[in-house]
Tab-separated table of N, CA and C in Angstrom:
chain	number	residue	atom	x	y	z
A	6	LYS	N	15.360	8.551	-1.070
A	6	LYS	CA	15.362	8.413	0.364
A	6	LYS	C	14.585	9.548	1.021
A	7	ARG	N	14.677	10.746	0.451
A	7	ARG	CA	13.972	11.895	1.032
A	7	ARG	C	12.471	11.712	0.991
A	8	SER	N	11.964	11.161	-0.121
A	8	SER	CA	10.508	10.981	-0.228
A	8	SER	C	10.010	9.931	0.759
A	9	ILE	N	10.776	8.883	0.986
A	9	ILE	CA	10.379	7.858	1.948
A	9	ILE	C	10.406	8.425	3.362
A	10	ILE	N	11.421	9.229	3.669
A	10	ILE	CA	11.484	9.867	4.986
A	10	ILE	C	10.319	10.842	5.158
A	11	SER	N	9.953	11.550	4.079
A	11	SER	CA	8.805	12.461	4.147
A	11	SER	C	7.508	11.707	4.421
A	12	CYS	N	7.345	10.546	3.779
A	12	CYS	CA	6.148	9.735	4.019
A	12	CYS	C	6.102	9.230	5.455
A	13	ILE	N	7.245	8.814	5.994
A	13	ILE	CA	7.300	8.345	7.379
A	13	ILE	C	6.989	9.495	8.329
A	14	ALA	N	7.491	10.687	8.019
A	14	ALA	CA	7.207	11.852	8.861
A	14	ALA	C	5.723	12.205	8.815
A	15	ALA	N	5.106	12.075	7.633
A	15	ALA	CA	3.662	12.329	7.524
A	15	ALA	C	2.869	11.323	8.343
A	16	CYS	N	3.299	10.063	8.324
A	16	CYS	CA	2.631	9.032	9.145
A	16	CYS	C	2.764	9.356	10.627
A	17	ALA	N	3.950	9.809	11.043
A	17	ALA	CA	4.164	10.151	12.446
A	17	ALA	C	3.305	11.338	12.851
A	18	ALA	N	3.154	12.310	11.961
A	18	ALA	CA	2.308	13.467	12.263
A	18	ALA	C	0.855	13.052	12.418
A	19	MET	N	0.412	12.111	11.577
A	19	MET	CA	-0.962	11.631	11.711
A	19	MET	C	-1.142	10.849	13.003
A	20	CYS	N	-0.112	10.115	13.427
A	20	CYS	CA	-0.199	9.371	14.686
A	20	CYS	C	-0.345	10.305	15.874
A	21	LEU	N	0.271	11.486	15.793
A	21	LEU	CA	0.223	12.421	16.905
A	21	LEU	C	-1.124	13.130	17.020
A	22	SER	N	-1.866	13.200	15.927
A	22	SER	CA	-3.193	13.811	16.018
A	22	SER	C	-4.129	12.838	16.724
A	23	TYR	N	-5.057	13.370	17.487
A	23	TYR	CA	-5.853	12.520	18.363
A	23	TYR	C	-7.353	12.653	18.157
A	24	ALA	N	-7.808	13.369	17.156
A	24	ALA	CA	-9.230	13.672	17.044
A	24	ALA	C	-10.065	12.512	16.497
A	25	GLN	N	-9.505	11.654	15.697
A	25	GLN	CA	-10.289	10.624	15.017
A	25	GLN	C	-9.708	9.239	15.275
A	26	PRO	N	-10.511	8.186	15.076
A	26	PRO	CA	-10.009	6.812	15.232
A	26	PRO	C	-8.890	6.497	14.236
A	27	LYS	N	-8.002	5.611	14.663
A	27	LYS	CA	-6.847	5.236	13.868
A	27	LYS	C	-6.679	3.714	13.898
A	28	ALA	N	-5.839	3.204	13.002
A	28	ALA	CA	-5.527	1.776	12.981
A	28	ALA	C	-4.092	1.604	12.484
A	29	LEU	N	-3.387	0.630	13.056
A	29	LEU	CA	-2.013	0.345	12.680
A	29	LEU	C	-1.858	-1.163	12.557
A	30	GLY	N	-1.187	-1.612	11.489
A	30	GLY	CA	-1.030	-3.051	11.313
A	30	GLY	C	-0.151	-3.392	10.134
A	31	GLY	N	-0.321	-4.612	9.651
A	31	GLY	CA	0.491	-5.111	8.558
A	31	GLY	C	-0.334	-5.491	7.356
A	32	THR	N	0.302	-5.475	6.192
A	32	THR	CA	-0.326	-5.912	4.948
A	32	THR	C	0.550	-6.983	4.316
A	33	PHE	N	-0.082	-7.961	3.687
A	33	PHE	CA	0.631	-9.106	3.142
A	33	PHE	C	0.063	-9.467	1.774
A	34	SER	N	0.953	-9.636	0.787
A	34	SER	CA	0.569	-10.133	-0.534
A	34	SER	C	1.819	-10.667	-1.214
A	35	PHE	N	1.637	-11.257	-2.375
A	35	PHE	CA	2.773	-11.741	-3.155
A	35	PHE	C	3.644	-10.565	-3.604
A	36	CYS	N	3.017	-9.415	-3.836
A	36	CYS	CA	3.737	-8.243	-4.338
A	36	CYS	C	4.451	-7.443	-3.260
A	37	GLY	N	4.069	-7.608	-1.993
A	37	GLY	CA	4.732	-6.837	-0.958
A	37	GLY	C	4.252	-7.144	0.444
A	38	ILE	N	5.109	-6.834	1.407
A	38	ILE	CA	4.801	-6.992	2.824
A	38	ILE	C	5.104	-5.649	3.467
A	39	GLY	N	4.127	-5.117	4.243
A	39	GLY	CA	4.369	-3.790	4.761
A	39	GLY	C	3.668	-3.444	6.051
A	40	ILE	N	3.880	-2.200	6.468
A	40	ILE	CA	3.245	-1.612	7.642
A	40	ILE	C	2.257	-0.577	7.134
A	41	SER	N	1.052	-0.594	7.698
A	41	SER	CA	-0.010	0.274	7.229
A	41	SER	C	-0.605	1.077	8.389
A	42	TYR	N	-0.914	2.335	8.117
A	42	TYR	CA	-1.545	3.209	9.104
A	42	TYR	C	-2.793	3.826	8.487
A	43	GLU	N	-3.915	3.749	9.176
A	43	GLU	CA	-5.182	4.353	8.737
A	43	GLU	C	-5.578	5.453	9.702
A	44	HIS	N	-6.141	6.518	9.151
A	44	HIS	CA	-6.639	7.620	9.970
A	44	HIS	C	-8.000	8.043	9.416
A	45	ASN	N	-9.050	7.894	10.207
A	45	ASN	CA	-10.398	8.269	9.781
A	45	ASN	C	-10.548	9.783	9.827
A	46	LEU	N	-10.953	10.368	8.706
A	46	LEU	CA	-11.195	11.802	8.657
A	46	LEU	C	-12.633	12.132	9.014
A	47	SER	N	-13.542	11.322	8.516
A	47	SER	CA	-14.962	11.539	8.772
A	47	SER	C	-15.659	10.187	8.680
A	48	GLN	N	-16.967	10.207	8.736
A	48	GLN	CA	-17.730	8.969	8.658
A	48	GLN	C	-17.582	8.299	7.290
A	49	GLY	N	-17.252	9.059	6.256
A	49	GLY	CA	-17.204	8.493	4.913
A	49	GLY	C	-15.849	8.504	4.242
A	50	CYS	N	-14.771	8.822	4.961
A	50	CYS	CA	-13.455	8.934	4.333
A	50	CYS	C	-12.354	8.591	5.327
A	51	PHE	N	-11.309	7.883	4.852
A	51	PHE	CA	-10.136	7.640	5.675
A	51	PHE	C	-8.877	7.668	4.812
A	52	LEU	N	-7.777	8.066	5.435
A	52	LEU	CA	-6.483	8.111	4.770
A	52	LEU	C	-5.687	6.882	5.158
A	53	GLN	N	-4.863	6.398	4.238
A	53	GLN	CA	-4.026	5.242	4.528
A	53	GLN	C	-2.622	5.496	4.007
A	54	ALA	N	-1.631	5.293	4.865
A	54	ALA	CA	-0.225	5.427	4.499
A	54	ALA	C	0.442	4.070	4.706
A	55	ASP	N	1.241	3.652	3.730
A	55	ASP	CA	1.897	2.346	3.770
A	55	ASP	C	3.383	2.498	3.473
A	56	VAL	N	4.192	1.730	4.164
A	56	VAL	CA	5.602	1.542	3.843
A	56	VAL	C	5.778	0.040	3.710
A	57	ARG	N	6.319	-0.410	2.568
A	57	ARG	CA	6.376	-1.855	2.361
A	57	ARG	C	7.607	-2.290	1.580
A	58	ALA	N	7.920	-3.557	1.733
A	58	ALA	CA	8.976	-4.204	0.961
A	58	ALA	C	8.335	-4.755	-0.313
A	59	GLU	N	8.860	-4.373	-1.459
A	59	GLU	CA	8.363	-4.847	-2.754
A	59	GLU	C	9.001	-6.205	-3.032
A	60	THR	N	8.204	-7.277	-3.016
A	60	THR	CA	8.753	-8.636	-3.022
A	60	THR	C	8.482	-9.440	-4.291
A	61	THR	N	7.901	-8.861	-5.318
A	61	THR	CA	7.546	-9.634	-6.512
A	61	THR	C	8.763	-10.317	-7.132
A	62	GLU	N	9.776	-9.543	-7.462
A	62	GLU	CA	10.974	-10.100	-8.097
A	62	GLU	C	11.792	-10.941	-7.110
A	63	PHE	N	11.728	-10.616	-5.823
A	63	PHE	CA	12.433	-11.378	-4.799
A	63	PHE	C	11.866	-12.790	-4.689
A	64	PHE	N	10.524	-12.906	-4.652
A	64	PHE	CA	9.898	-14.223	-4.551
A	64	PHE	C	10.054	-15.047	-5.825
A	65	MET	N	10.317	-14.401	-6.967
A	65	MET	CA	10.529	-15.123	-8.224
A	65	MET	C	12.009	-15.427	-8.449
A	66	ASN	N	12.846	-15.205	-7.426
A	66	ASN	CA	14.293	-15.455	-7.470
A	66	ASN	C	15.001	-14.701	-8.588
A	67	ARG	N	14.553	-13.491	-8.893
A	67	ARG	CA	15.212	-12.670	-9.903
A	67	ARG	C	16.119	-11.621	-9.278
A	68	THR	N	16.038	-11.465	-7.955
A	68	THR	CA	16.900	-10.542	-7.233
A	68	THR	C	17.164	-11.114	-5.842
A	69	ASP	N	18.243	-10.665	-5.225
A	69	ASP	CA	18.588	-11.201	-3.904
A	69	ASP	C	18.047	-10.365	-2.745
A	70	ARG	N	17.422	-9.223	-3.040
A	70	ARG	CA	16.809	-8.428	-1.972
A	70	ARG	C	15.580	-7.688	-2.502
A	71	PRO	N	14.589	-7.499	-1.645
A	71	PRO	CA	13.369	-6.800	-2.079
A	71	PRO	C	13.593	-5.291	-2.175
A	72	GLY	N	12.681	-4.639	-2.881
A	72	GLY	CA	12.709	-3.180	-2.969
A	72	GLY	C	11.946	-2.569	-1.808
A	73	ILE	N	11.758	-1.263	-1.851
A	73	ILE	CA	11.018	-0.566	-0.799
A	73	ILE	C	10.129	0.487	-1.449
A	74	SER	N	8.970	0.735	-0.845
A	74	SER	CA	8.072	1.752	-1.375
A	74	SER	C	7.281	2.398	-0.255
A	75	ALA	N	6.744	3.558	-0.562
A	75	ALA	CA	5.843	4.267	0.336
A	75	ALA	C	4.654	4.729	-0.499
A	76	SER	N	3.464	4.619	0.066
A	76	SER	CA	2.271	5.046	-0.668
A	76	SER	C	1.292	5.726	0.270
A	77	PHE	N	0.420	6.502	-0.322
A	77	PHE	CA	-0.592	7.244	0.421
A	77	PHE	C	-1.872	7.215	-0.400
A	78	THR	N	-2.979	6.804	0.208
A	78	THR	CA	-4.266	6.785	-0.484
A	78	THR	C	-5.325	7.475	0.362
A	79	SER	N	-6.270	8.080	-0.328
A	79	SER	CA	-7.442	8.681	0.304
A	79	SER	C	-8.629	7.809	-0.087
A	80	ASN	N	-9.191	7.097	0.865
A	80	ASN	CA	-10.228	6.114	0.585
A	80	ASN	C	-11.601	6.630	0.985
A	81	PHE	N	-12.581	6.341	0.148
A	81	PHE	CA	-13.953	6.740	0.404
A	81	PHE	C	-14.791	5.494	0.693
A	82	ILE	N	-15.605	5.563	1.715
A	82	ILE	CA	-16.450	4.431	2.085
A	82	ILE	C	-17.660	4.415	1.159
A	83	LEU	N	-17.789	3.338	0.407
A	83	LEU	CA	-18.898	3.194	-0.538
A	83	LEU	C	-20.146	2.653	0.136
A	84	LYS	N	-19.965	1.717	1.060
A	84	LYS	CA	-21.095	1.119	1.774
A	84	LYS	C	-20.586	0.552	3.082
A	85	GLU	N	-21.376	0.718	4.138
A	85	GLU	CA	-21.040	0.155	5.440
A	85	GLU	C	-22.227	-0.641	5.946
A	86	ILE	N	-21.951	-1.873	6.341
A	86	ILE	CA	-22.996	-2.762	6.864
A	86	ILE	C	-22.626	-3.083	8.311
A	87	THR	N	-23.574	-2.873	9.222
A	87	THR	CA	-23.354	-3.176	10.639
A	87	THR	C	-24.362	-4.229	11.061
A	88	PRO	N	-23.994	-5.521	10.961
A	88	PRO	CA	-24.945	-6.575	11.280
A	88	PRO	C	-25.362	-6.584	12.762
A	89	ARG	N	-24.387	-6.648	13.695
A	89	ARG	CA	-24.674	-6.639	15.131
A	89	ARG	C	-23.382	-6.583	15.935
A	90	ASN	N	-23.512	-6.353	17.243
A	90	ASN	CA	-22.390	-6.363	18.189
A	90	ASN	C	-21.252	-5.417	17.807
A	91	ASP	N	-21.568	-4.275	17.223
A	91	ASP	CA	-20.563	-3.279	16.818
A	91	ASP	C	-19.564	-3.799	15.800
A	92	ASN	N	-19.803	-4.931	15.182
A	92	ASN	CA	-18.995	-5.400	14.059
A	92	ASN	C	-19.499	-4.683	12.815
A	93	SER	N	-18.607	-4.458	11.852
A	93	SER	CA	-19.050	-3.804	10.620
A	93	SER	C	-18.248	-4.321	9.433
A	94	ILE	N	-18.858	-4.208	8.280
A	94	ILE	CA	-18.224	-4.549	7.008
A	94	ILE	C	-18.253	-3.281	6.172
A	95	VAL	N	-17.084	-2.861	5.699
A	95	VAL	CA	-16.949	-1.606	4.978
A	95	VAL	C	-16.394	-1.880	3.584
A	96	PHE	N	-17.063	-1.361	2.562
A	96	PHE	CA	-16.578	-1.425	1.185
A	96	PHE	C	-15.996	-0.043	0.865
A	97	PHE	N	-14.766	-0.004	0.331
A	97	PHE	CA	-14.101	1.271	0.112
A	97	PHE	C	-13.329	1.276	-1.205
A	98	ALA	N	-13.009	2.474	-1.670
A	98	ALA	CA	-12.182	2.661	-2.865
A	98	ALA	C	-11.621	4.075	-2.825
A	99	GLY	N	-10.464	4.265	-3.453
A	99	GLY	CA	-9.897	5.604	-3.487
A	99	GLY	C	-8.601	5.688	-4.266
A	100	PRO	N	-8.219	6.928	-4.617
A	100	PRO	CA	-6.971	7.167	-5.348
A	100	PRO	C	-5.816	7.472	-4.407
A	101	GLY	N	-4.600	7.410	-4.951
A	101	GLY	CA	-3.430	7.738	-4.160
A	101	GLY	C	-2.181	7.838	-5.023
A	102	ILE	N	-1.039	7.878	-4.345
A	102	ILE	CA	0.257	7.954	-5.018
A	102	ILE	C	1.204	6.950	-4.376
A	103	SER	N	2.239	6.563	-5.115
A	103	SER	CA	3.232	5.639	-4.599
A	103	SER	C	4.591	5.981	-5.200
A	104	ILE	N	5.641	5.755	-4.407
A	104	ILE	CA	7.001	6.017	-4.849
A	104	ILE	C	7.909	4.978	-4.189
A	105	GLY	N	8.972	4.593	-4.888
A	105	GLY	CA	9.865	3.615	-4.281
A	105	GLY	C	11.035	3.253	-5.167
A	106	LYS	N	11.761	2.226	-4.729
A	106	LYS	CA	12.902	1.718	-5.480
A	106	LYS	C	12.829	0.196	-5.465
A	107	ALA	N	12.787	-0.412	-6.656
A	107	ALA	CA	12.666	-1.861	-6.753
A	107	ALA	C	13.040	-2.321	-8.156
A	108	HIS	N	13.205	-3.629	-8.296
A	108	HIS	CA	13.361	-4.235	-9.612
A	108	HIS	C	11.991	-4.310	-10.267
A	109	ASP	N	11.955	-4.097	-11.568
A	109	ASP	CA	10.724	-4.306	-12.314
A	109	ASP	C	10.815	-5.673	-12.988
A	110	PHE	N	9.770	-6.088	-13.665
A	110	PHE	CA	9.683	-7.384	-14.318
A	110	PHE	C	10.816	-7.532	-15.329
A	111	HIS	N	11.801	-8.382	-15.021
A	111	HIS	CA	12.983	-8.631	-15.855
A	111	HIS	C	13.791	-7.361	-16.136
A	112	LYS	N	13.791	-6.415	-15.217
A	112	LYS	CA	14.553	-5.174	-15.379
A	112	LYS	C	15.489	-4.989	-14.190
A	113	ASP	N	16.400	-4.034	-14.333
A	113	ASP	CA	17.325	-3.711	-13.258
A	113	ASP	C	16.619	-2.946	-12.146
A	114	ASN	N	17.344	-2.744	-11.059
A	114	ASN	CA	16.842	-1.974	-9.937
A	114	ASN	C	16.703	-0.514	-10.355
A	115	GLY	N	15.573	0.091	-10.016
A	115	GLY	CA	15.356	1.479	-10.387
A	115	GLY	C	14.286	2.120	-9.525
A	116	TYR	N	14.019	3.369	-9.797
A	116	TYR	CA	13.030	4.134	-9.052
A	116	TYR	C	11.695	4.086	-9.775
A	117	PHE	N	10.602	3.990	-9.007
A	117	PHE	CA	9.278	4.037	-9.617
A	117	PHE	C	8.407	5.043	-8.879
A	118	PHE	N	7.430	5.557	-9.597
A	118	PHE	CA	6.462	6.482	-9.030
A	118	PHE	C	5.210	6.416	-9.890
A	119	GLY	N	4.073	6.717	-9.289
A	119	GLY	CA	2.862	6.683	-10.076
A	119	GLY	C	1.596	6.854	-9.259
A	120	LEU	N	0.485	6.765	-9.966
A	120	LEU	CA	-0.836	6.867	-9.355
A	120	LEU	C	-1.288	5.489	-8.905
A	121	LYS	N	-1.801	5.428	-7.696
A	121	LYS	CA	-2.217	4.162	-7.105
A	121	LYS	C	-3.709	4.207	-6.843
A	122	GLY	N	-4.345	3.080	-6.998
A	122	GLY	CA	-5.750	2.955	-6.631
A	122	GLY	C	-5.886	1.902	-5.542
A	123	ARG	N	-6.969	1.958	-4.829
A	123	ARG	CA	-7.223	0.965	-3.784
A	123	ARG	C	-8.722	0.715	-3.763
A	124	ALA	N	-9.101	-0.552	-3.787
A	124	ALA	CA	-10.505	-0.947	-3.681
A	124	ALA	C	-10.560	-2.238	-2.885
A	125	GLY	N	-11.500	-2.299	-1.933
A	125	GLY	CA	-11.561	-3.508	-1.128
A	125	GLY	C	-12.682	-3.518	-0.125
A	126	VAL	N	-12.574	-4.478	0.770
A	126	VAL	CA	-13.553	-4.658	1.839
A	126	VAL	C	-12.785	-4.846	3.147
A	127	GLU	N	-13.325	-4.268	4.227
A	127	GLU	CA	-12.692	-4.369	5.538
A	127	GLU	C	-13.740	-4.786	6.564
A	128	CYS	N	-13.404	-5.782	7.358
A	128	CYS	CA	-14.275	-6.245	8.439
A	128	CYS	C	-13.693	-5.739	9.755
A	129	CYS	N	-14.470	-4.936	10.464
A	129	CYS	CA	-14.035	-4.369	11.743
A	129	CYS	C	-14.791	-5.080	12.858
A	130	PHE	N	-14.051	-5.604	13.811
A	130	PHE	CA	-14.647	-6.360	14.910
A	130	PHE	C	-14.640	-5.534	16.191
A	131	ASP	N	-15.528	-5.874	17.116
A	131	ASP	CA	-15.644	-5.118	18.363
A	131	ASP	C	-14.450	-5.311	19.286
A	132	ARG	N	-13.531	-6.166	18.968
A	132	ARG	CA	-12.301	-6.383	19.752
A	132	ARG	C	-11.156	-5.490	19.267
A	133	ASN	N	-11.479	-4.400	18.533
A	133	ASN	CA	-10.496	-3.446	18.009
A	133	ASN	C	-9.532	-4.061	17.003
A	134	VAL	N	-10.019	-5.015	16.230
A	134	VAL	CA	-9.225	-5.653	15.182
A	134	VAL	C	-9.982	-5.511	13.862
A	135	SER	N	-9.250	-5.237	12.801
A	135	SER	CA	-9.864	-5.202	11.478
A	135	SER	C	-9.048	-6.075	10.530
A	136	ILE	N	-9.755	-6.731	9.619
A	136	ILE	CA	-9.138	-7.557	8.587
A	136	ILE	C	-9.649	-7.043	7.249
A	137	SER	N	-8.740	-6.816	6.309
A	137	SER	CA	-9.152	-6.260	5.025
A	137	SER	C	-8.603	-7.097	3.871
A	138	LEU	N	-9.270	-6.976	2.747
A	138	LEU	CA	-8.854	-7.588	1.489
A	138	LEU	C	-8.999	-6.516	0.421
A	139	SER	N	-7.903	-6.201	-0.279
A	139	SER	CA	-7.972	-5.113	-1.258
A	139	SER	C	-7.108	-5.402	-2.478
A	140	LEU	N	-7.427	-4.697	-3.554
A	140	LEU	CA	-6.627	-4.693	-4.774
A	140	LEU	C	-6.026	-3.301	-4.898
A	141	ASN	N	-4.739	-3.226	-5.261
A	141	ASN	CA	-4.005	-1.960	-5.249
A	141	ASN	C	-3.221	-1.738	-6.534
A	142	PRO	N	-3.870	-1.485	-7.655
A	142	PRO	CA	-3.107	-1.281	-8.894
A	142	PRO	C	-2.290	0.002	-8.846
A	143	LEU	N	-1.159	-0.018	-9.520
A	143	LEU	CA	-0.279	1.141	-9.602
A	143	LEU	C	0.045	1.382	-11.070
A	144	LEU	N	-0.342	2.530	-11.563
A	144	LEU	CA	-0.046	2.926	-12.932
A	144	LEU	C	1.092	3.930	-12.852
A	145	GLY	N	2.297	3.475	-13.189
A	145	GLY	CA	3.440	4.354	-12.984
A	145	GLY	C	4.587	4.111	-13.926
A	146	SER	N	5.665	4.827	-13.669
A	146	SER	CA	6.884	4.754	-14.462
A	146	SER	C	8.000	4.152	-13.626
A	147	HIS	N	8.909	3.466	-14.306
A	147	HIS	CA	10.082	2.857	-13.665
A	147	HIS	C	11.314	3.401	-14.365
A	148	MET	N	12.201	4.032	-13.607
A	148	MET	CA	13.382	4.658	-14.181
A	148	MET	C	14.643	3.949	-13.680
A	149	VAL	N	15.428	3.457	-14.615
A	149	VAL	CA	16.703	2.801	-14.309
A	149	VAL	C	17.818	3.738	-14.749
A	150	LEU	N	18.713	4.054	-13.823
A	150	LEU	CA	19.846	4.933	-14.125
A	150	LEU	C	21.049	4.093	-14.519
A	151	HIS	N	21.549	4.306	-15.737
A	151	HIS	CA	22.767	3.654	-16.221
A	151	HIS	C	23.899	4.682	-16.172
A	152	GLU	N	25.118	4.252	-16.448
A	152	GLU	CA	26.251	5.176	-16.380
A	152	GLU	C	26.125	6.321	-17.376
A	153	ASP	N	25.631	6.036	-18.588
A	153	ASP	CA	25.601	7.067	-19.621
A	153	ASP	C	24.203	7.570	-19.967
A	154	HIS	N	23.161	6.932	-19.449
A	154	HIS	CA	21.802	7.375	-19.760
A	154	HIS	C	20.808	6.847	-18.722
A	155	ALA	N	19.603	7.346	-18.827
A	155	ALA	CA	18.510	6.877	-17.964
A	155	ALA	C	17.443	6.243	-18.842
A	156	GLU	N	16.911	5.133	-18.404
A	156	GLU	CA	15.883	4.412	-19.163
A	156	GLU	C	14.579	4.467	-18.361
A	157	MET	N	13.512	4.953	-19.006
A	157	MET	CA	12.233	5.061	-18.312
A	157	MET	C	11.156	4.328	-19.107
A	158	LYS	N	10.462	3.417	-18.418
A	158	LYS	CA	9.364	2.659	-19.009
A	158	LYS	C	8.250	2.572	-17.988
A	159	TYR	N	7.114	2.000	-18.387
A	159	TYR	CA	6.028	1.847	-17.408
A	159	TYR	C	6.386	0.735	-16.430
A	160	TYR	N	5.816	0.821	-15.227
A	160	TYR	CA	6.137	-0.094	-14.129
A	160	TYR	C	5.222	-1.313	-14.207
A	161	LYS	N	5.741	-2.406	-14.760
A	161	LYS	CA	4.939	-3.613	-14.974
A	161	LYS	C	4.493	-4.266	-13.663
A	162	ASN	N	5.358	-4.280	-12.644
A	162	ASN	CA	4.982	-4.896	-11.374
A	162	ASN	C	3.823	-4.160	-10.698
A	163	GLY	N	3.656	-2.886	-10.971
A	163	GLY	CA	2.518	-2.148	-10.432
A	163	GLY	C	1.200	-2.660	-10.967
A	164	LEU	N	1.214	-3.136	-12.198
A	164	LEU	CA	-0.008	-3.691	-12.791
A	164	LEU	C	-0.329	-5.074	-12.237
A	165	LEU	N	0.679	-5.781	-11.705
A	165	LEU	CA	0.420	-7.088	-11.087
A	165	LEU	C	-0.473	-6.966	-9.850
A	166	ASN	N	-0.463	-5.790	-9.217
A	166	ASN	CA	-1.291	-5.584	-8.032
A	166	ASN	C	-2.784	-5.638	-8.341
A	167	VAL	N	-3.149	-5.556	-9.620
A	167	VAL	CA	-4.561	-5.667	-10.004
A	167	VAL	C	-5.072	-7.084	-9.735
A	168	ILE	N	-4.213	-8.082	-9.938
A	168	ILE	CA	-4.662	-9.472	-9.787
A	168	ILE	C	-4.156	-10.134	-8.514
A	169	MET	N	-3.286	-9.466	-7.773
A	169	MET	CA	-2.753	-10.021	-6.530
A	169	MET	C	-3.400	-9.325	-5.336
A	170	PRO	N	-4.356	-9.957	-4.674
A	170	PRO	CA	-5.017	-9.292	-3.536
A	170	PRO	C	-4.069	-9.132	-2.352
A	171	GLU	N	-4.348	-8.108	-1.563
A	171	GLU	CA	-3.556	-7.808	-0.381
A	171	GLU	C	-4.425	-8.010	0.861
A	172	ILE	N	-3.898	-8.708	1.835
A	172	ILE	CA	-4.609	-8.949	3.091
A	172	ILE	C	-4.001	-8.040	4.150
A	173	GLY	N	-4.852	-7.360	4.890
A	173	GLY	CA	-4.377	-6.471	5.947
A	173	GLY	C	-4.974	-6.863	7.286
A	174	ILE	N	-4.169	-6.792	8.328
A	174	ILE	CA	-4.619	-7.043	9.697
A	174	ILE	C	-4.160	-5.845	10.516
A	175	LYS	N	-5.128	-5.150	11.147
A	175	LYS	CA	-4.805	-3.930	11.878
A	175	LYS	C	-5.440	-3.900	13.256
A	176	HIS	N	-4.803	-3.165	14.160
A	176	HIS	CA	-5.354	-2.908	15.483
A	176	HIS	C	-5.909	-1.482	15.477
A	177	MET	N	-7.165	-1.321	15.850
A	177	MET	CA	-7.813	-0.006	15.882
A	177	MET	C	-7.657	0.599	17.271
A	178	PHE	N	-7.319	1.884	17.310
A	178	PHE	CA	-7.188	2.588	18.595
A	178	PHE	C	-7.724	3.986	18.498
């Protein structure tokens, strides 16, 4: 709970800074539904913080409630195309981290943490709206606490994000 509160506090601190353009919106995929915040650092880099409900096992009817996670990525703009009318298409990729609590593939509820990647394309329109499509693999560990021991294995649902694209819709301000 402390790490999730820390991530939310970091997002709030970024919202209070006013020097660079920002975006706030939602992300949707089979693996999760969440709230996303972007903060542009420079012309070639932006930070993204996400808080989301982990829904993989929930949608497969293996659990009665979704998990929760928080992630942070530093994305680098690989190519930007500006066809006309201040619309742009941005190709990006970057590393990050993720932490949360959720069920893993045929496993009990437990804590996960690991390294996250993000690669995708974002279309920014002159009406202050952006739509993105990205892949977000997570290479991490999943720890289940039992009464007499702890079981730690790799987080299989994090690897599902490689093949499950995520759609994002954000308002730029």
